[in-house]
Amino acid sequence: MTADRPDRSPGLLYLLGEARAPLEAAALLPALPSLMSAPKGDGHHVVMIPPFGAGDAFTTVLRAYLGRMGYTVHKWGRSEILAFHRMHTIAVPRMREVVEEAGGPVSLIGHSLGGIYAREVARVDPDNVRRVITVGSPFAGDLKSNIVWPVYESVTGTRIASIPDDVMERLNEPLPMPTSAIYSRTDGVVSWFACIDKEAPMAENISVPGSHVGLLHNPAVLYVIADRLAQADGVHEPFAPENWTRHVASTGPWRRTKDAP
């Protein structure tokens, strides 16, 4: 199926729904047996990039879970991500530090703005990136299709309107390595339509119910991430919901390309 709805910021009702994030986190404990039934990891290295305005503490639960599942998980280990120019000065060198320690390609996971950085770091240095997973990351379409862009402009001094057209077009292009875009249609912070990829051999979009703030503490998200990371290097088999995930996750749709009817 192809998505054709316009980009727009979430409405007030969805924003108020962000208050359910603590309930999503509370579901982690009863969901633990199901989470531990996910495919086990092969020990490869994973870098977790936090969202705008947050640090490594925000990713603690996911990192702990992936560590239990058999991965070598790295903190971002840097101050919060800000303007795009820091991708080359902060993000790429950090990724290469982990690559040197790992002795080979690493997987990148990013939440919200962290996912945009994960994609662009992978685009800059694809040979060192095994897999990219974005979680509620508005990398496609209008970068103002969220409620935090005025804060982003104020803090970073970067005006979204000043970002060159070629950079915006690049953000919308699929990556050459396996990529999973996890999103929620009830996201109260960013437009879900801005969080999905175009159709491509190595790309997939996976929908889960949940709030934006609570995504990294959402049992469905944790399971999907573990399932995606468990694939062999260079292998991309689309996510196939089974067992309990059939009730909480689904695949699709795709973004409509510019030349599509």
PDB file of C-alpha atoms in Angstrom:
ATOM      1  CA  MET A   1       0.000   0.000   0.000  1.00  0.00           C
ATOM      2  CA  THR A   2       1.197   3.519  -0.736  1.00  0.00           C
ATOM      3  CA  ALA A   3       0.635   6.400   1.660  1.00  0.00           C
ATOM      4  CA  ASP A   4      -0.704   9.565   0.082  1.00  0.00           C
ATOM      5  CA  ARG A   5      -1.780  11.706   3.034  1.00  0.00           C
ATOM      6  CA  PRO A   6      -0.107  15.120   3.322  1.00  0.00           C
ATOM      7  CA  ASP A   7       2.463  15.892   5.962  1.00  0.00           C
ATOM      8  CA  ARG A   8       1.029  17.718   8.934  1.00  0.00           C
ATOM      9  CA  SER A   9       1.749  18.084  12.622  1.00  0.00           C
ATOM     10  CA  PRO A  10      -0.231  15.868  14.986  1.00  0.00           C
ATOM     11  CA  GLY A  11      -3.381  17.397  16.415  1.00  0.00           C
ATOM     12  CA  LEU A  12      -4.129  18.351  19.996  1.00  0.00           C
ATOM     13  CA  LEU A  13      -5.863  15.051  20.711  1.00  0.00           C
ATOM     14  CA  TYR A  14      -2.743  13.059  19.822  1.00  0.00           C
ATOM     15  CA  LEU A  15      -0.580  15.456  21.808  1.00  0.00           C
ATOM     16  CA  LEU A  16      -2.725  14.891  24.892  1.00  0.00           C
ATOM     17  CA  GLY A  17      -2.318  11.165  24.266  1.00  0.00           C
ATOM     18  CA  GLU A  18       1.383  11.471  25.072  1.00  0.00           C
ATOM     19  CA  ALA A  19       0.325  11.256  28.710  1.00  0.00           C
ATOM     20  CA  ARG A  20       0.002   7.490  28.256  1.00  0.00           C
ATOM     21  CA  ALA A  21       3.782   7.031  28.055  1.00  0.00           C
ATOM     22  CA  PRO A  22       4.090   5.917  31.723  1.00  0.00           C
ATOM     23  CA  LEU A  23       1.509   3.185  31.061  1.00  0.00           C
ATOM     24  CA  GLU A  24       3.616   1.882  28.182  1.00  0.00           C
ATOM     25  CA  ALA A  25       6.632   1.691  30.464  1.00  0.00           C
ATOM     26  CA  ALA A  26       4.544  -0.060  33.130  1.00  0.00           C
ATOM     27  CA  ALA A  27       3.702  -2.786  30.583  1.00  0.00           C
ATOM     28  CA  LEU A  28       7.370  -3.772  30.289  1.00  0.00           C
ATOM     29  CA  LEU A  29       7.439  -5.963  33.399  1.00  0.00           C
ATOM     30  CA  PRO A  30       4.463  -8.200  32.510  1.00  0.00           C
ATOM     31  CA  ALA A  31       5.708  -8.315  28.911  1.00  0.00           C
ATOM     32  CA  LEU A  32       9.208  -9.463  29.922  1.00  0.00           C
ATOM     33  CA  PRO A  33       8.679 -13.191  29.183  1.00  0.00           C
ATOM     34  CA  SER A  34       7.441 -12.332  25.694  1.00  0.00           C
ATOM     35  CA  LEU A  35      10.311  -9.910  25.143  1.00  0.00           C
ATOM     36  CA  MET A  36      12.867 -12.545  26.102  1.00  0.00           C
ATOM     37  CA  SER A  37      11.385 -14.888  23.489  1.00  0.00           C
ATOM     38  CA  ALA A  38      12.664 -12.616  20.699  1.00  0.00           C
ATOM     39  CA  PRO A  39      15.488 -13.952  18.483  1.00  0.00           C
ATOM     40  CA  LYS A  40      18.841 -13.775  20.275  1.00  0.00           C
ATOM     41  CA  GLY A  41      21.708 -11.622  19.052  1.00  0.00           C
ATOM     42  CA  ASP A  42      25.075 -12.559  17.623  1.00  0.00           C
ATOM     43  CA  GLY A  43      27.073 -10.180  19.788  1.00  0.00           C
ATOM     44  CA  HIS A  44      27.597  -7.489  17.167  1.00  0.00           C
ATOM     45  CA  HIS A  45      27.959  -3.884  18.275  1.00  0.00           C
ATOM     46  CA  VAL A  46      25.042  -1.469  18.394  1.00  0.00           C
ATOM     47  CA  VAL A  47      25.065   2.309  18.923  1.00  0.00           C
ATOM     48  CA  MET A  48      21.979   3.931  20.455  1.00  0.00           C
ATOM     49  CA  ILE A  49      21.427   7.607  19.589  1.00  0.00           C
ATOM     50  CA  PRO A  50      19.016   9.493  21.897  1.00  0.00           C
ATOM     51  CA  PRO A  51      16.423  12.037  20.773  1.00  0.00           C
ATOM     52  CA  PHE A  52      16.684  15.828  20.705  1.00  0.00           C
ATOM     53  CA  GLY A  53      16.848  17.233  24.220  1.00  0.00           C
ATOM     54  CA  ALA A  54      17.673  13.914  25.907  1.00  0.00           C
ATOM     55  CA  GLY A  55      20.805  12.024  26.852  1.00  0.00           C
ATOM     56  CA  ASP A  56      21.887   8.443  27.364  1.00  0.00           C
ATOM     57  CA  ALA A  57      19.704   8.017  30.445  1.00  0.00           C
ATOM     58  CA  PHE A  58      16.671   8.056  28.148  1.00  0.00           C
ATOM     59  CA  THR A  59      17.909   4.967  26.303  1.00  0.00           C
ATOM     60  CA  THR A  60      18.824   2.942  29.403  1.00  0.00           C
ATOM     61  CA  VAL A  61      15.926   0.483  29.207  1.00  0.00           C
ATOM     62  CA  LEU A  62      16.452  -0.367  25.551  1.00  0.00           C
ATOM     63  CA  ARG A  63      20.206  -0.718  25.980  1.00  0.00           C
ATOM     64  CA  ALA A  64      19.756  -3.012  28.967  1.00  0.00           C
ATOM     65  CA  TYR A  65      17.301  -5.174  27.067  1.00  0.00           C
ATOM     66  CA  LEU A  66      19.488  -5.491  23.980  1.00  0.00           C
ATOM     67  CA  GLY A  67      22.441  -6.327  26.193  1.00  0.00           C
ATOM     68  CA  ARG A  68      20.445  -9.200  27.673  1.00  0.00           C
ATOM     69  CA  MET A  69      19.542 -10.329  24.167  1.00  0.00           C
ATOM     70  CA  GLY A  70      23.192 -10.766  23.234  1.00  0.00           C
ATOM     71  CA  TYR A  71      24.385  -7.488  21.724  1.00  0.00           C
ATOM     72  CA  THR A  72      27.281  -5.226  22.642  1.00  0.00           C
ATOM     73  CA  VAL A  73      25.426  -1.960  23.120  1.00  0.00           C
ATOM     74  CA  HIS A  74      27.106   1.437  23.252  1.00  0.00           C
ATOM     75  CA  LYS A  75      25.864   4.650  24.749  1.00  0.00           C
ATOM     76  CA  TRP A  76      25.938   7.673  22.514  1.00  0.00           C
ATOM     77  CA  GLY A  77      28.430   9.134  24.947  1.00  0.00           C
ATOM     78  CA  ARG A  78      28.115  12.687  23.701  1.00  0.00           C
ATOM     79  CA  SER A  79      26.144  15.771  24.621  1.00  0.00           C
ATOM     80  CA  GLU A  80      22.701  16.012  23.061  1.00  0.00           C
ATOM     81  CA  ILE A  81      22.523  16.191  19.292  1.00  0.00           C
ATOM     82  CA  LEU A  82      21.782  19.652  17.975  1.00  0.00           C
ATOM     83  CA  ALA A  83      22.234  21.186  14.536  1.00  0.00           C
ATOM     84  CA  PHE A  84      22.944  19.246  11.341  1.00  0.00           C
ATOM     85  CA  HIS A  85      26.496  20.539  11.088  1.00  0.00           C
ATOM     86  CA  ARG A  86      27.378  18.444  14.149  1.00  0.00           C
ATOM     87  CA  MET A  87      26.793  15.279  12.186  1.00  0.00           C
ATOM     88  CA  HIS A  88      30.311  15.448  10.726  1.00  0.00           C
ATOM     89  CA  THR A  89      32.012  16.839  13.809  1.00  0.00           C
ATOM     90  CA  ILE A  90      30.290  14.685  16.443  1.00  0.00           C
ATOM     91  CA  ALA A  91      28.182  11.858  15.040  1.00  0.00           C
ATOM     92  CA  VAL A  92      30.448  10.369  12.374  1.00  0.00           C
ATOM     93  CA  PRO A  93      33.575  10.312  14.586  1.00  0.00           C
ATOM     94  CA  ARG A  94      31.593   8.690  17.406  1.00  0.00           C
ATOM     95  CA  MET A  95      30.350   5.956  15.108  1.00  0.00           C
ATOM     96  CA  ARG A  96      33.864   5.319  13.824  1.00  0.00           C
ATOM     97  CA  GLU A  97      35.144   5.001  17.407  1.00  0.00           C
ATOM     98  CA  VAL A  98      32.733   2.139  17.963  1.00  0.00           C
ATOM     99  CA  VAL A  99      33.609   0.584  14.592  1.00  0.00           C
ATOM    100  CA  GLU A 100      37.277   0.550  15.568  1.00  0.00           C
ATOM    101  CA  GLU A 101      36.438  -1.148  18.853  1.00  0.00           C
ATOM    102  CA  ALA A 102      34.065  -3.607  17.167  1.00  0.00           C
ATOM    103  CA  GLY A 103      36.440  -4.441  14.360  1.00  0.00           C
ATOM    104  CA  GLY A 104      33.653  -4.236  11.812  1.00  0.00           C
ATOM    105  CA  PRO A 105      30.321  -2.648  10.883  1.00  0.00           C
ATOM    106  CA  VAL A 106      27.893  -1.645  13.621  1.00  0.00           C
ATOM    107  CA  SER A 107      24.131  -1.201  13.777  1.00  0.00           C
ATOM    108  CA  LEU A 108      22.670   2.231  14.522  1.00  0.00           C
ATOM    109  CA  ILE A 109      19.422   2.881  16.370  1.00  0.00           C
ATOM    110  CA  GLY A 110      18.020   6.388  16.759  1.00  0.00           C
ATOM    111  CA  HIS A 111      14.912   7.791  18.355  1.00  0.00           C
ATOM    112  CA  SER A 112      13.270  10.899  16.863  1.00  0.00           C
ATOM    113  CA  LEU A 113      16.033  13.319  15.765  1.00  0.00           C
ATOM    114  CA  GLY A 114      18.554  10.658  16.752  1.00  0.00           C
ATOM    115  CA  GLY A 115      17.153   8.497  13.964  1.00  0.00           C
ATOM    116  CA  ILE A 116      17.720  11.249  11.415  1.00  0.00           C
ATOM    117  CA  TYR A 117      21.341  11.360  12.499  1.00  0.00           C
ATOM    118  CA  ALA A 118      21.613   7.572  12.337  1.00  0.00           C
ATOM    119  CA  ARG A 119      20.416   7.596   8.727  1.00  0.00           C
ATOM    120  CA  GLU A 120      22.721  10.393   7.653  1.00  0.00           C
ATOM    121  CA  VAL A 121      25.758   8.902   9.409  1.00  0.00           C
ATOM    122  CA  ALA A 122      25.036   5.660   7.577  1.00  0.00           C
ATOM    123  CA  ARG A 123      24.754   7.550   4.313  1.00  0.00           C
ATOM    124  CA  VAL A 124      28.135   9.203   4.869  1.00  0.00           C
ATOM    125  CA  ASP A 125      29.928   5.974   5.800  1.00  0.00           C
ATOM    126  CA  PRO A 126      27.857   2.999   4.558  1.00  0.00           C
ATOM    127  CA  ASP A 127      30.730   0.493   4.701  1.00  0.00           C
ATOM    128  CA  ASN A 128      30.825   0.781   8.473  1.00  0.00           C
ATOM    129  CA  VAL A 129      27.076   0.475   9.111  1.00  0.00           C
ATOM    130  CA  ARG A 130      25.395  -2.911   9.196  1.00  0.00           C
ATOM    131  CA  ARG A 131      21.787  -1.891   9.859  1.00  0.00           C
ATOM    132  CA  VAL A 132      19.780   1.246  10.708  1.00  0.00           C
ATOM    133  CA  ILE A 133      16.654   1.326  12.860  1.00  0.00           C
ATOM    134  CA  THR A 134      14.731   4.564  13.357  1.00  0.00           C
ATOM    135  CA  VAL A 135      12.059   4.982  16.021  1.00  0.00           C
ATOM    136  CA  GLY A 136       9.561   7.806  15.546  1.00  0.00           C
ATOM    137  CA  SER A 137      12.072   9.706  13.398  1.00  0.00           C
ATOM    138  CA  PRO A 138      10.653  12.375  11.029  1.00  0.00           C
ATOM    139  CA  PHE A 139      13.326  12.003   8.352  1.00  0.00           C
ATOM    140  CA  ALA A 140      10.979  12.345   5.380  1.00  0.00           C
ATOM    141  CA  GLY A 141       8.874  15.129   3.957  1.00  0.00           C
ATOM    142  CA  ASP A 142       8.442  18.427   5.765  1.00  0.00           C
ATOM    143  CA  LEU A 143      10.765  18.875   8.752  1.00  0.00           C
ATOM    144  CA  LYS A 144       8.105  21.129  10.243  1.00  0.00           C
ATOM    145  CA  SER A 145       5.623  18.260  10.452  1.00  0.00           C
ATOM    146  CA  ASN A 146       6.126  18.089  14.216  1.00  0.00           C
ATOM    147  CA  ILE A 147       5.491  20.260  17.244  1.00  0.00           C
ATOM    148  CA  VAL A 148       9.104  20.781  18.339  1.00  0.00           C
ATOM    149  CA  TRP A 149      10.616  22.473  15.299  1.00  0.00           C
ATOM    150  CA  PRO A 150      10.330  26.003  16.820  1.00  0.00           C
ATOM    151  CA  VAL A 151      12.343  24.793  19.828  1.00  0.00           C
ATOM    152  CA  TYR A 152      14.893  23.156  17.528  1.00  0.00           C
ATOM    153  CA  GLU A 153      15.355  26.424  15.637  1.00  0.00           C
ATOM    154  CA  SER A 154      15.607  28.429  18.843  1.00  0.00           C
ATOM    155  CA  VAL A 155      18.180  26.168  20.492  1.00  0.00           C
ATOM    156  CA  THR A 156      20.365  25.454  17.467  1.00  0.00           C
ATOM    157  CA  GLY A 157      20.047  28.716  15.586  1.00  0.00           C
ATOM    158  CA  THR A 158      19.404  26.681  12.445  1.00  0.00           C
ATOM    159  CA  ARG A 159      16.405  27.702  10.376  1.00  0.00           C
ATOM    160  CA  ILE A 160      14.758  24.768   8.689  1.00  0.00           C
ATOM    161  CA  ALA A 161      13.968  26.961   5.699  1.00  0.00           C
ATOM    162  CA  SER A 162      17.703  27.535   5.241  1.00  0.00           C
ATOM    163  CA  ILE A 163      18.496  23.834   4.784  1.00  0.00           C
ATOM    164  CA  PRO A 164      19.465  23.382   1.101  1.00  0.00           C
ATOM    165  CA  ASP A 165      16.996  21.588  -1.159  1.00  0.00           C
ATOM    166  CA  ASP A 166      19.512  18.890  -2.040  1.00  0.00           C
ATOM    167  CA  VAL A 167      19.922  18.044   1.659  1.00  0.00           C
ATOM    168  CA  MET A 168      16.160  17.778   2.076  1.00  0.00           C
ATOM    169  CA  GLU A 169      15.893  15.513  -0.946  1.00  0.00           C
ATOM    170  CA  ARG A 170      18.702  13.319   0.380  1.00  0.00           C
ATOM    171  CA  LEU A 171      16.886  12.849   3.680  1.00  0.00           C
ATOM    172  CA  ASN A 172      13.991  11.341   1.764  1.00  0.00           C
ATOM    173  CA  GLU A 173      16.073   8.786  -0.123  1.00  0.00           C
ATOM    174  CA  PRO A 174      16.309   5.168   1.114  1.00  0.00           C
ATOM    175  CA  LEU A 175      19.623   3.837   2.398  1.00  0.00           C
ATOM    176  CA  PRO A 176      21.737   1.092   0.783  1.00  0.00           C
ATOM    177  CA  MET A 177      21.790  -1.101   3.912  1.00  0.00           C
ATOM    178  CA  PRO A 178      18.855  -2.809   5.709  1.00  0.00           C
ATOM    179  CA  THR A 179      16.687  -0.128   7.281  1.00  0.00           C
ATOM    180  CA  SER A 180      13.651  -0.398   9.546  1.00  0.00           C
ATOM    181  CA  ALA A 181      11.478   2.633  10.265  1.00  0.00           C
ATOM    182  CA  ILE A 182       9.334   2.044  13.362  1.00  0.00           C
ATOM    183  CA  TYR A 183       6.540   4.563  13.860  1.00  0.00           C
ATOM    184  CA  SER A 184       3.180   5.126  15.552  1.00  0.00           C
ATOM    185  CA  ARG A 185       0.082   6.466  13.832  1.00  0.00           C
ATOM    186  CA  THR A 186      -0.946   7.974  17.169  1.00  0.00           C
ATOM    187  CA  ASP A 187       2.360   9.811  17.683  1.00  0.00           C
ATOM    188  CA  GLY A 188       1.559  13.106  19.361  1.00  0.00           C
ATOM    189  CA  VAL A 189       4.862  14.853  18.592  1.00  0.00           C
ATOM    190  CA  VAL A 190       5.688  14.108  14.952  1.00  0.00           C
ATOM    191  CA  SER A 191       3.590  13.246  11.914  1.00  0.00           C
ATOM    192  CA  TRP A 192       3.680   9.490  11.387  1.00  0.00           C
ATOM    193  CA  PHE A 193       3.764  10.090   7.648  1.00  0.00           C
ATOM    194  CA  ALA A 194       7.132  11.855   8.043  1.00  0.00           C
ATOM    195  CA  CYS A 195       8.536   8.736   9.745  1.00  0.00           C
ATOM    196  CA  ILE A 196       8.132   6.244   6.886  1.00  0.00           C
ATOM    197  CA  ASP A 197      10.438   5.381   4.019  1.00  0.00           C
ATOM    198  CA  LYS A 198       9.995   5.075   0.289  1.00  0.00           C
ATOM    199  CA  GLU A 199       9.725   1.585  -1.146  1.00  0.00           C
ATOM    200  CA  ALA A 200      13.189   0.080  -1.607  1.00  0.00           C
ATOM    201  CA  PRO A 201      14.761  -3.412  -1.527  1.00  0.00           C
ATOM    202  CA  MET A 202      16.415  -2.869   1.855  1.00  0.00           C
ATOM    203  CA  ALA A 203      13.737  -0.726   3.535  1.00  0.00           C
ATOM    204  CA  GLU A 204      10.647  -1.455   5.614  1.00  0.00           C
ATOM    205  CA  ASN A 205       8.125   0.482   7.678  1.00  0.00           C
ATOM    206  CA  ILE A 206       6.661  -1.024  10.853  1.00  0.00           C
ATOM    207  CA  SER A 207       3.708   0.478  12.713  1.00  0.00           C
ATOM    208  CA  VAL A 208       3.147   0.018  16.439  1.00  0.00           C
ATOM    209  CA  PRO A 209       0.582   1.636  18.755  1.00  0.00           C
ATOM    210  CA  GLY A 210       2.029   4.113  21.203  1.00  0.00           C
ATOM    211  CA  SER A 211       3.073   7.602  22.132  1.00  0.00           C
ATOM    212  CA  HIS A 212       6.168   9.347  20.819  1.00  0.00           C
ATOM    213  CA  VAL A 213       7.764   9.828  24.220  1.00  0.00           C
ATOM    214  CA  GLY A 214       7.045   6.248  25.242  1.00  0.00           C
ATOM    215  CA  LEU A 215       8.359   4.458  22.159  1.00  0.00           C
ATOM    216  CA  LEU A 216      11.668   3.388  23.695  1.00  0.00           C
ATOM    217  CA  HIS A 217       9.759   1.888  26.643  1.00  0.00           C
ATOM    218  CA  ASN A 218       7.100   0.223  24.503  1.00  0.00           C
ATOM    219  CA  PRO A 219       7.215  -3.613  24.597  1.00  0.00           C
ATOM    220  CA  ALA A 220       6.239  -3.902  20.940  1.00  0.00           C
ATOM    221  CA  VAL A 221       9.069  -1.580  19.891  1.00  0.00           C
ATOM    222  CA  LEU A 222      11.650  -3.462  21.950  1.00  0.00           C
ATOM    223  CA  TYR A 223      10.617  -6.787  20.458  1.00  0.00           C
ATOM    224  CA  VAL A 224      10.652  -5.477  16.884  1.00  0.00           C
ATOM    225  CA  ILE A 225      14.113  -3.959  17.365  1.00  0.00           C
ATOM    226  CA  ALA A 226      15.489  -7.245  18.734  1.00  0.00           C
ATOM    227  CA  ASP A 227      13.896  -9.152  15.862  1.00  0.00           C
ATOM    228  CA  ARG A 228      15.405  -6.834  13.257  1.00  0.00           C
ATOM    229  CA  LEU A 229      18.901  -6.821  14.781  1.00  0.00           C
ATOM    230  CA  ALA A 230      18.971 -10.625  14.838  1.00  0.00           C
ATOM    231  CA  GLN A 231      19.217 -10.844  11.050  1.00  0.00           C
ATOM    232  CA  ALA A 232      22.594 -11.707   9.604  1.00  0.00           C
ATOM    233  CA  ASP A 233      24.838  -8.974   8.253  1.00  0.00           C
ATOM    234  CA  GLY A 234      23.609  -7.884   4.810  1.00  0.00           C
ATOM    235  CA  VAL A 235      20.361  -9.853   5.092  1.00  0.00           C
ATOM    236  CA  HIS A 236      16.984  -8.144   4.964  1.00  0.00           C
ATOM    237  CA  GLU A 237      13.883 -10.232   5.487  1.00  0.00           C
ATOM    238  CA  PRO A 238      10.823  -8.001   5.994  1.00  0.00           C
ATOM    239  CA  PHE A 239       9.276  -8.114   9.449  1.00  0.00           C
ATOM    240  CA  ALA A 240       6.517 -10.716   9.677  1.00  0.00           C
ATOM    241  CA  PRO A 241       4.349 -10.238  12.785  1.00  0.00           C
ATOM    242  CA  GLU A 242       3.643 -13.508  14.571  1.00  0.00           C
ATOM    243  CA  ASN A 243       2.555 -14.714  17.985  1.00  0.00           C
ATOM    244  CA  TRP A 244       1.595 -11.723  20.147  1.00  0.00           C
ATOM    245  CA  THR A 245       3.144  -9.163  17.771  1.00  0.00           C
ATOM    246  CA  ARG A 246       0.318  -9.802  15.287  1.00  0.00           C
ATOM    247  CA  HIS A 247      -1.888  -7.756  17.611  1.00  0.00           C
ATOM    248  CA  VAL A 248       0.480  -4.837  18.118  1.00  0.00           C
ATOM    249  CA  ALA A 249       2.563  -4.435  14.946  1.00  0.00           C
ATOM    250  CA  SER A 250       1.950  -4.202  11.219  1.00  0.00           C
ATOM    251  CA  THR A 251       4.008  -3.380   8.154  1.00  0.00           C
ATOM    252  CA  GLY A 252       3.597  -0.534   5.627  1.00  0.00           C
ATOM    253  CA  PRO A 253       2.653   1.724   4.046  1.00  0.00           C
ATOM    254  CA  TRP A 254       5.260   3.372   1.795  1.00  0.00           C
ATOM    255  CA  ARG A 255       5.776   7.033   1.028  1.00  0.00           C
ATOM    256  CA  ARG A 256       4.535   8.066  -2.389  1.00  0.00           C
ATOM    257  CA  THR A 257       7.436   9.078  -4.637  1.00  0.00           C
ATOM    258  CA  LYS A 258       7.342  12.393  -6.433  1.00  0.00           C
ATOM    259  CA  ASP A 259       6.796  10.783  -9.836  1.00  0.00           C
ATOM    260  CA  ALA A 260       4.079   8.425  -8.632  1.00  0.00           C
ATOM    261  CA  PRO A 261       0.536   9.072  -9.930  1.00  0.00           C
TER     262      PRO A 261
END
